[in-house]
Coordinates of C-alpha atoms and ligand atoms in Angstrom, one line a residue:
M1 CA 8.5 175.0 -222.7
S2 CA 10.5 172.2 -222.4
T3 CA 9.1 169.1 -222.4
V4 CA 11.6 167.6 -219.6
R5 CA 9.8 167.4 -215.9
V6 CA 10.4 168.5 -213.0
F7 CA 9.2 167.1 -209.8
S8 CA 9.4 168.2 -206.1
G9 CA 7.8 167.7 -203.1
I10 CA 7.9 169.1 -199.4
Q11 CA 6.0 168.1 -196.4
P12 CA 3.3 170.1 -194.7
S13 CA 4.9 170.2 -191.6
G14 CA 4.4 173.6 -190.3
E15 CA 5.6 176.5 -191.6
L16 CA 8.9 177.4 -193.5
H17 CA 11.7 178.9 -193.0
I18 CA 14.4 181.1 -194.5
G19 CA 16.4 177.9 -194.8
N20 CA 13.5 176.0 -197.0
W21 CA 13.5 178.9 -199.0
F22 CA 17.4 180.0 -199.6
G23 CA 17.9 175.6 -199.8
A24 CA 15.3 175.0 -201.9
I25 CA 11.9 177.0 -202.6
Q26 CA 13.7 179.7 -204.4
N27 CA 15.2 177.0 -207.0
W28 CA 11.9 175.7 -207.5
V29 CA 10.4 179.2 -208.2
Q30 CA 13.3 179.4 -210.7
V31 CA 13.2 176.8 -212.5
Q32 CA 9.5 177.2 -213.4
D33 CA 10.9 179.2 -216.7
E34 CA 12.6 176.2 -217.6
Y35 CA 10.5 173.1 -217.1
D36 CA 7.5 171.3 -216.7
C37 CA 7.1 171.9 -212.9
I38 CA 5.2 169.8 -211.0
Y39 CA 5.1 170.4 -206.8
C40 CA 3.7 168.6 -204.6
V41 CA 2.5 168.9 -200.6
V42 CA 3.2 165.5 -199.9
D43 CA 0.9 164.4 -196.7
Y44 CA 0.4 161.5 -197.3
H45 CA 4.5 161.4 -196.1
A46 CA 3.9 163.8 -193.7
I47 CA 1.7 161.1 -191.5
T48 CA 5.0 158.7 -191.6
D49 CA 5.8 160.1 -188.7
Q50 CA 2.7 161.5 -186.9
F51 CA 0.3 158.9 -186.4
G52 CA -0.4 157.6 -183.0
P53 CA -0.9 159.3 -179.4
E54 CA 1.2 162.6 -179.4
A55 CA -0.8 163.7 -182.5
K56 CA -4.0 162.6 -182.6
R57 CA -6.0 163.2 -185.8
Y58 CA -2.9 164.8 -186.7
R59 CA -3.1 168.2 -184.9
T60 CA -0.7 170.4 -184.1
A61 CA -0.1 172.7 -180.9
Q62 CA -1.9 175.4 -182.5
G63 CA -4.6 172.8 -183.2
E64 CA -4.4 172.3 -187.0
S65 CA -5.3 169.5 -189.1
M66 CA -3.0 168.0 -191.9
A67 CA -5.6 168.9 -194.6
E68 CA -5.0 172.8 -192.6
R69 CA -0.7 172.1 -192.6
S70 CA -1.5 171.8 -196.3
L71 CA -3.2 174.6 -197.3
R72 CA -1.2 176.9 -195.6
M73 CA 1.9 174.9 -196.9
A74 CA 0.8 175.2 -200.3
G75 CA -0.6 179.1 -199.5
D76 CA 3.1 179.5 -198.4
L77 CA 4.4 178.1 -202.0
I78 CA 2.0 180.6 -203.7
A79 CA 3.6 183.7 -202.5
C80 CA 7.1 182.6 -202.7
G81 CA 6.4 182.4 -206.4
I82 CA 5.0 179.1 -207.1
D83 CA 2.8 180.3 -210.1
P84 CA -0.6 178.2 -211.0
Q85 CA -0.1 179.5 -214.4
K86 CA 3.4 178.7 -215.2
S87 CA 3.0 175.0 -212.9
I88 CA 1.1 172.3 -211.5
L89 CA 0.9 172.6 -207.4
F90 CA -1.5 170.4 -205.6
V91 CA -2.1 168.5 -202.7
Q92 CA -0.7 164.4 -203.2
S93 CA -3.9 162.7 -201.1
H94 CA -6.3 164.7 -204.0
V95 CA -4.4 162.3 -206.4
P96 CA -5.0 158.5 -205.2
E97 CA -2.7 157.4 -207.9
H98 CA 0.7 158.2 -205.7
T99 CA -0.6 155.5 -203.2
E100 CA -1.7 152.8 -205.7
L101 CA 2.2 152.8 -207.9
A102 CA 3.9 152.9 -204.5
W103 CA 2.1 149.6 -204.1
I104 CA 3.1 148.1 -207.5
F105 CA 6.7 149.3 -206.7
S106 CA 6.9 148.3 -203.2
C107 CA 6.9 144.7 -205.4
I108 CA 9.8 145.9 -207.2
A109 CA 11.8 147.7 -204.0
S110 CA 14.4 146.0 -203.0
Y111 CA 14.4 145.0 -198.8
G112 CA 17.9 145.5 -198.9
D113 CA 18.1 148.6 -200.2
L114 CA 15.4 150.4 -198.4
Q115 CA 16.8 149.0 -195.1
R116 CA 20.4 151.0 -196.3
M117 CA 18.4 154.1 -196.2
T118 CA 20.4 156.7 -193.9
Q119 CA 17.3 158.5 -193.5
F120 CA 14.8 155.6 -192.3
K121 CA 17.9 154.1 -190.2
D122 CA 17.9 157.3 -188.0
K123 CA 14.6 158.2 -187.6
S124 CA 13.9 154.4 -186.5
D125 CA 17.0 154.4 -184.0
R126 CA 15.2 157.3 -182.8
S127 CA 11.6 156.3 -182.2
A128 CA 10.2 153.6 -180.2
Y129 CA 7.5 152.2 -182.8
V130 CA 8.7 151.7 -186.2
S131 CA 5.9 151.4 -189.1
V132 CA 6.2 150.1 -192.3
G133 CA 5.4 153.3 -193.5
L134 CA 8.6 154.8 -192.5
F135 CA 10.4 152.0 -194.2
S136 CA 8.9 151.9 -197.6
Y137 CA 8.7 155.8 -197.1
P138 CA 10.6 156.6 -200.5
V139 CA 8.5 153.6 -202.1
L140 CA 6.1 156.4 -202.5
Q141 CA 8.6 158.9 -203.0
A142 CA 9.8 157.1 -206.1
A143 CA 5.8 156.8 -206.8
D144 CA 6.0 160.5 -206.3
I145 CA 7.8 161.1 -209.4
L146 CA 7.6 158.6 -211.6
L147 CA 3.6 158.8 -211.7
Y148 CA 4.4 161.8 -213.6
R149 CA 7.4 160.2 -215.5
A150 CA 9.3 163.2 -214.8
S151 CA 13.2 162.9 -214.5
R152 CA 14.6 165.8 -212.8
V153 CA 13.8 166.7 -208.8
P154 CA 14.7 169.6 -207.4
V155 CA 16.0 168.4 -204.0
G156 CA 18.4 168.9 -200.9
E157 CA 21.8 166.8 -200.4
D158 CA 20.1 165.0 -198.6
Q159 CA 17.6 163.5 -200.3
V160 CA 20.0 162.0 -202.8
Q161 CA 19.7 158.5 -202.0
H162 CA 16.3 158.1 -202.0
L163 CA 16.9 159.9 -205.6
E164 CA 18.9 156.7 -206.1
L165 CA 16.3 154.4 -204.9
A166 CA 13.8 155.9 -206.9
R167 CA 16.1 155.6 -210.4
R168 CA 16.8 151.6 -208.8
I169 CA 13.2 151.5 -208.9
G170 CA 12.7 152.8 -212.7
R171 CA 15.0 150.6 -214.5
R172 CA 13.9 147.8 -212.6
F173 CA 10.2 148.1 -213.0
N174 CA 11.4 149.2 -217.0
S175 CA 13.6 145.5 -217.7
L176 CA 10.9 143.4 -215.7
V177 CA 8.0 144.6 -218.2
G178 CA 10.5 144.4 -221.3
V179 CA 9.6 148.3 -222.1
E180 CA 11.8 151.8 -221.2
Y181 CA 8.5 153.1 -220.0
F182 CA 10.2 155.8 -216.9
P183 CA 13.3 158.1 -217.4
E184 CA 15.9 158.2 -215.3
V185 CA 15.5 160.0 -212.3
E186 CA 18.4 162.4 -212.1
P187 CA 19.0 165.4 -208.7
L188 CA 18.8 169.0 -209.6
L189 CA 20.7 169.7 -207.0
T190 CA 20.0 173.1 -205.5
E191 CA 23.2 175.4 -205.3
G192 CA 21.0 177.1 -202.3
K193 CA 23.0 177.5 -199.4
R194 CA 22.7 175.4 -196.0
I195 CA 21.6 178.0 -193.7
M196 CA 22.5 177.3 -190.1
S197 CA 20.2 178.1 -186.9
P198 CA 21.0 181.2 -184.9
A199 CA 20.9 179.8 -181.5
D200 CA 23.2 176.7 -182.6
P201 CA 25.3 177.3 -185.8
A202 CA 26.6 173.7 -185.9
Q203 CA 23.1 172.2 -186.8
K204 CA 21.4 173.0 -189.5
M205 CA 17.9 175.4 -189.6
S206 CA 15.1 173.5 -188.6
K207 CA 11.6 173.5 -186.9
S208 CA 12.4 170.0 -185.0
L209 CA 15.1 171.8 -183.0
G210 CA 12.6 174.4 -181.8
P211 CA 12.1 178.2 -182.3
K212 CA 14.9 179.7 -181.5
H213 CA 16.4 177.6 -184.2
Y214 CA 14.6 179.0 -187.4
I215 CA 13.9 182.3 -188.6
G216 CA 10.2 181.4 -190.0
L217 CA 9.3 182.8 -193.4
M218 CA 5.7 184.5 -193.1
E219 CA 7.2 186.0 -189.2
D220 CA 7.3 189.1 -187.9
P221 CA 10.1 190.8 -188.4
K222 CA 10.3 191.9 -184.9
E223 CA 10.4 188.2 -184.0
S224 CA 13.1 187.5 -186.6
W225 CA 14.8 189.7 -185.1
K226 CA 15.2 188.6 -181.6
K227 CA 16.2 185.8 -183.1
I228 CA 19.0 187.3 -185.1
R229 CA 20.0 189.5 -181.9
S230 CA 20.5 186.8 -179.6
A231 CA 22.6 184.9 -182.6
V232 CA 25.6 182.9 -181.7
T233 CA 28.4 184.6 -182.6
D234 CA 31.3 184.3 -180.3
V235 CA 31.7 180.8 -179.9
G236 CA 36.0 179.7 -180.2
L237 CA 37.6 179.5 -183.9
E238 CA 38.9 175.8 -184.4
A239 CA 41.6 174.7 -186.8
G240 CA 41.7 176.1 -190.1
Q241 CA 38.8 178.6 -189.3
S242 CA 39.1 182.2 -190.1
M243 CA 35.5 182.4 -188.7
S244 CA 33.4 181.1 -186.2
P245 CA 30.8 179.4 -188.3
G246 CA 28.0 181.6 -186.2
V247 CA 29.3 184.6 -188.0
A248 CA 30.1 182.8 -191.0
N249 CA 26.7 182.2 -191.1
L250 CA 25.5 185.6 -189.8
I251 CA 27.9 186.5 -193.2
D252 CA 26.3 183.7 -195.4
L253 CA 22.3 185.2 -194.8
L254 CA 23.8 189.0 -195.2
R255 CA 25.3 187.3 -199.1
L256 CA 21.8 185.8 -200.2
S257 CA 19.5 188.9 -199.0
A258 CA 22.2 192.1 -199.5
P259 CA 24.4 194.1 -202.2
A260 CA 27.4 192.5 -202.9
E261 CA 29.2 195.6 -201.7
V262 CA 27.7 196.4 -198.0
V263 CA 28.8 192.2 -198.2
E264 CA 32.3 192.7 -199.1
E265 CA 32.5 195.6 -196.6
F266 CA 31.5 193.9 -193.7
V267 CA 33.9 191.1 -195.0
A268 CA 36.9 193.6 -195.4
R269 CA 35.8 195.1 -191.0
H270 CA 36.1 191.2 -190.5
A271 CA 39.6 190.3 -191.5
T272 CA 40.7 194.0 -189.8
G273 CA 39.3 193.2 -186.4
E274 CA 37.0 195.9 -186.4
L275 CA 33.8 194.3 -187.1
L276 CA 30.7 195.2 -184.5
Y277 CA 28.7 192.0 -184.3
G278 CA 25.9 193.9 -183.4
D279 CA 26.5 196.1 -186.6
L280 CA 26.7 193.0 -188.7
K281 CA 23.3 191.3 -186.9
K282 CA 21.8 194.8 -187.5
A283 CA 22.6 194.5 -191.1
V284 CA 21.6 191.3 -191.5
A285 CA 18.0 191.7 -190.2
E286 CA 18.0 194.7 -192.3
S287 CA 18.2 193.0 -195.3
L288 CA 16.6 190.0 -195.0
E289 CA 13.3 192.4 -193.8
T290 CA 13.7 193.7 -197.1
A291 CA 14.4 190.6 -199.3
L292 CA 11.1 188.5 -198.0
A293 CA 8.8 191.8 -197.9
S294 CA 7.1 190.8 -201.0
I295 CA 6.7 187.5 -199.8
R296 CA 5.1 188.4 -196.5
E297 CA 3.3 191.0 -198.8
R298 CA 1.9 188.3 -201.6
R299 CA 1.3 186.2 -198.2
A300 CA -1.0 188.3 -196.4
Q301 CA -3.4 189.0 -199.4
L302 CA -4.0 184.8 -200.3
G303 CA -7.3 183.7 -199.0
D304 CA -8.0 180.2 -198.3
A305 CA -10.3 179.9 -200.6
E306 CA -8.0 181.3 -203.2
V307 CA -5.3 178.4 -202.3
R308 CA -8.2 175.7 -202.6
E309 CA -9.0 176.5 -205.8
I310 CA -5.7 176.4 -206.7
L311 CA -5.3 173.4 -205.8
K312 CA -8.4 172.1 -206.6
E313 CA -7.1 172.8 -210.4
G314 CA -4.1 171.7 -209.6
A315 CA -5.3 167.8 -208.5
K316 CA -7.3 168.1 -212.1
K317 CA -4.4 168.6 -213.9
A318 CA -2.4 166.2 -211.6
S319 CA -5.2 163.2 -212.0
A320 CA -5.7 163.7 -215.6
I321 CA -1.8 162.6 -216.0
A322 CA -1.6 160.5 -213.3
R323 CA -4.1 158.4 -214.5
E324 CA -3.0 158.0 -218.2
T325 CA 0.3 157.1 -215.8
M326 CA -1.6 154.4 -214.4
A327 CA -3.5 152.8 -217.1
E328 CA -0.2 152.2 -218.7
V329 CA 1.5 150.8 -216.0
R330 CA -1.9 148.5 -214.6
D331 CA -1.8 147.2 -218.7
L332 CA 2.8 146.3 -218.2
V333 CA 2.3 144.6 -215.3
G334 CA -1.1 142.8 -216.3
V335 CA -3.5 143.9 -214.1
G336 CA -6.6 145.7 -213.8
G337 CA -7.9 144.4 -216.9
A338 CA -11.5 143.3 -217.3
A339 CA -12.2 139.3 -217.0
S340 CA -14.8 139.6 -219.8
Ligands
LIG1 N1 11.2 163.1 -199.0 C1 11.1 164.7 -198.8 C2 11.5 165.6 -197.9 O1 11.6 165.3 -196.8 C3 9.9 164.9 -199.7 C4 9.3 164.4 -201.1 C5 8.7 163.9 -200.7 C6 9.8 164.3 -202.2 N2 8.1 162.9 -202.1 C7 8.8 164.0 -203.5 C8 10.6 165.4 -202.7 C9 8.9 163.6 -204.4 C10 11.1 165.4 -204.3 C11 10.5 164.1 -204.8 O2 12.4 166.7 -198.6

């Protein structure tokens, strides 16, 4: 295995959907054979959104706590193929060095840089109350990655700005302490497709839009079929488009889950005006069901006790690396030494 280390994180924001799978997690699974990978369920990032009266103790409508959601997310990732024999999988709050390094980084990161983060600007514009945690979110993200001196980070396009910030923080640390300690952070961009919402193909598939807008990875195929059956197809074409965005999204889903000949056949029928959307929808639902069957089966067989055990082991391995980094970092910064 290569010594290049990969790190990535995902918030325990509830169930995974096929947009997460085709857009990111599938790539996490693939790079396991190439790199030394560490994957983290970032519960401390998730609480930047959920503190407050709407979500007392972070309980969701189903009454799930953050710890339960983290456990569920980890189980979903394992079912997807994150293999504890190959990679380290753990929950962020189980390794407290993340927040310790984040404090040191917050003394290095530029206030102006953080103010320019698009995600912060969007989220703070939409909220009545803006916490310091929401502002320093990318500092914690930089700490996540550099705590393991990881240099490759598989993420979607929307995280590139955060990774640039992580790179700046690492460089600034190195230049302040006069040692090339942290590596340069680079995104490992997922080739995966941007999957759109079936109910509104102008928007990216997302849980926050509501249940009609995403297809759950572990969802009952009957549920998925309802959403695919009512997917929006016949919005008018805009200049330069030969296929409406909803139809293009269905074709994309087919391309990700069905053999090439099947896709070509539907594309050809569309070109000659013979395509019946009902047939396309049926083909998409069937091929998705087949493509996801093994993930769903593995998920059904995975018990909470087993997932907890994997996370415990993961945290142990992650902690060993994290402790070593923090000892070196404290030393480089000149804090923490005994005053004896
Ligand atoms: N901010 C990332 C997201 O919302 C999640 C994340 C947290 C992350 N820490 C990370 C991703 C470290 C990559 C590396 O998608």
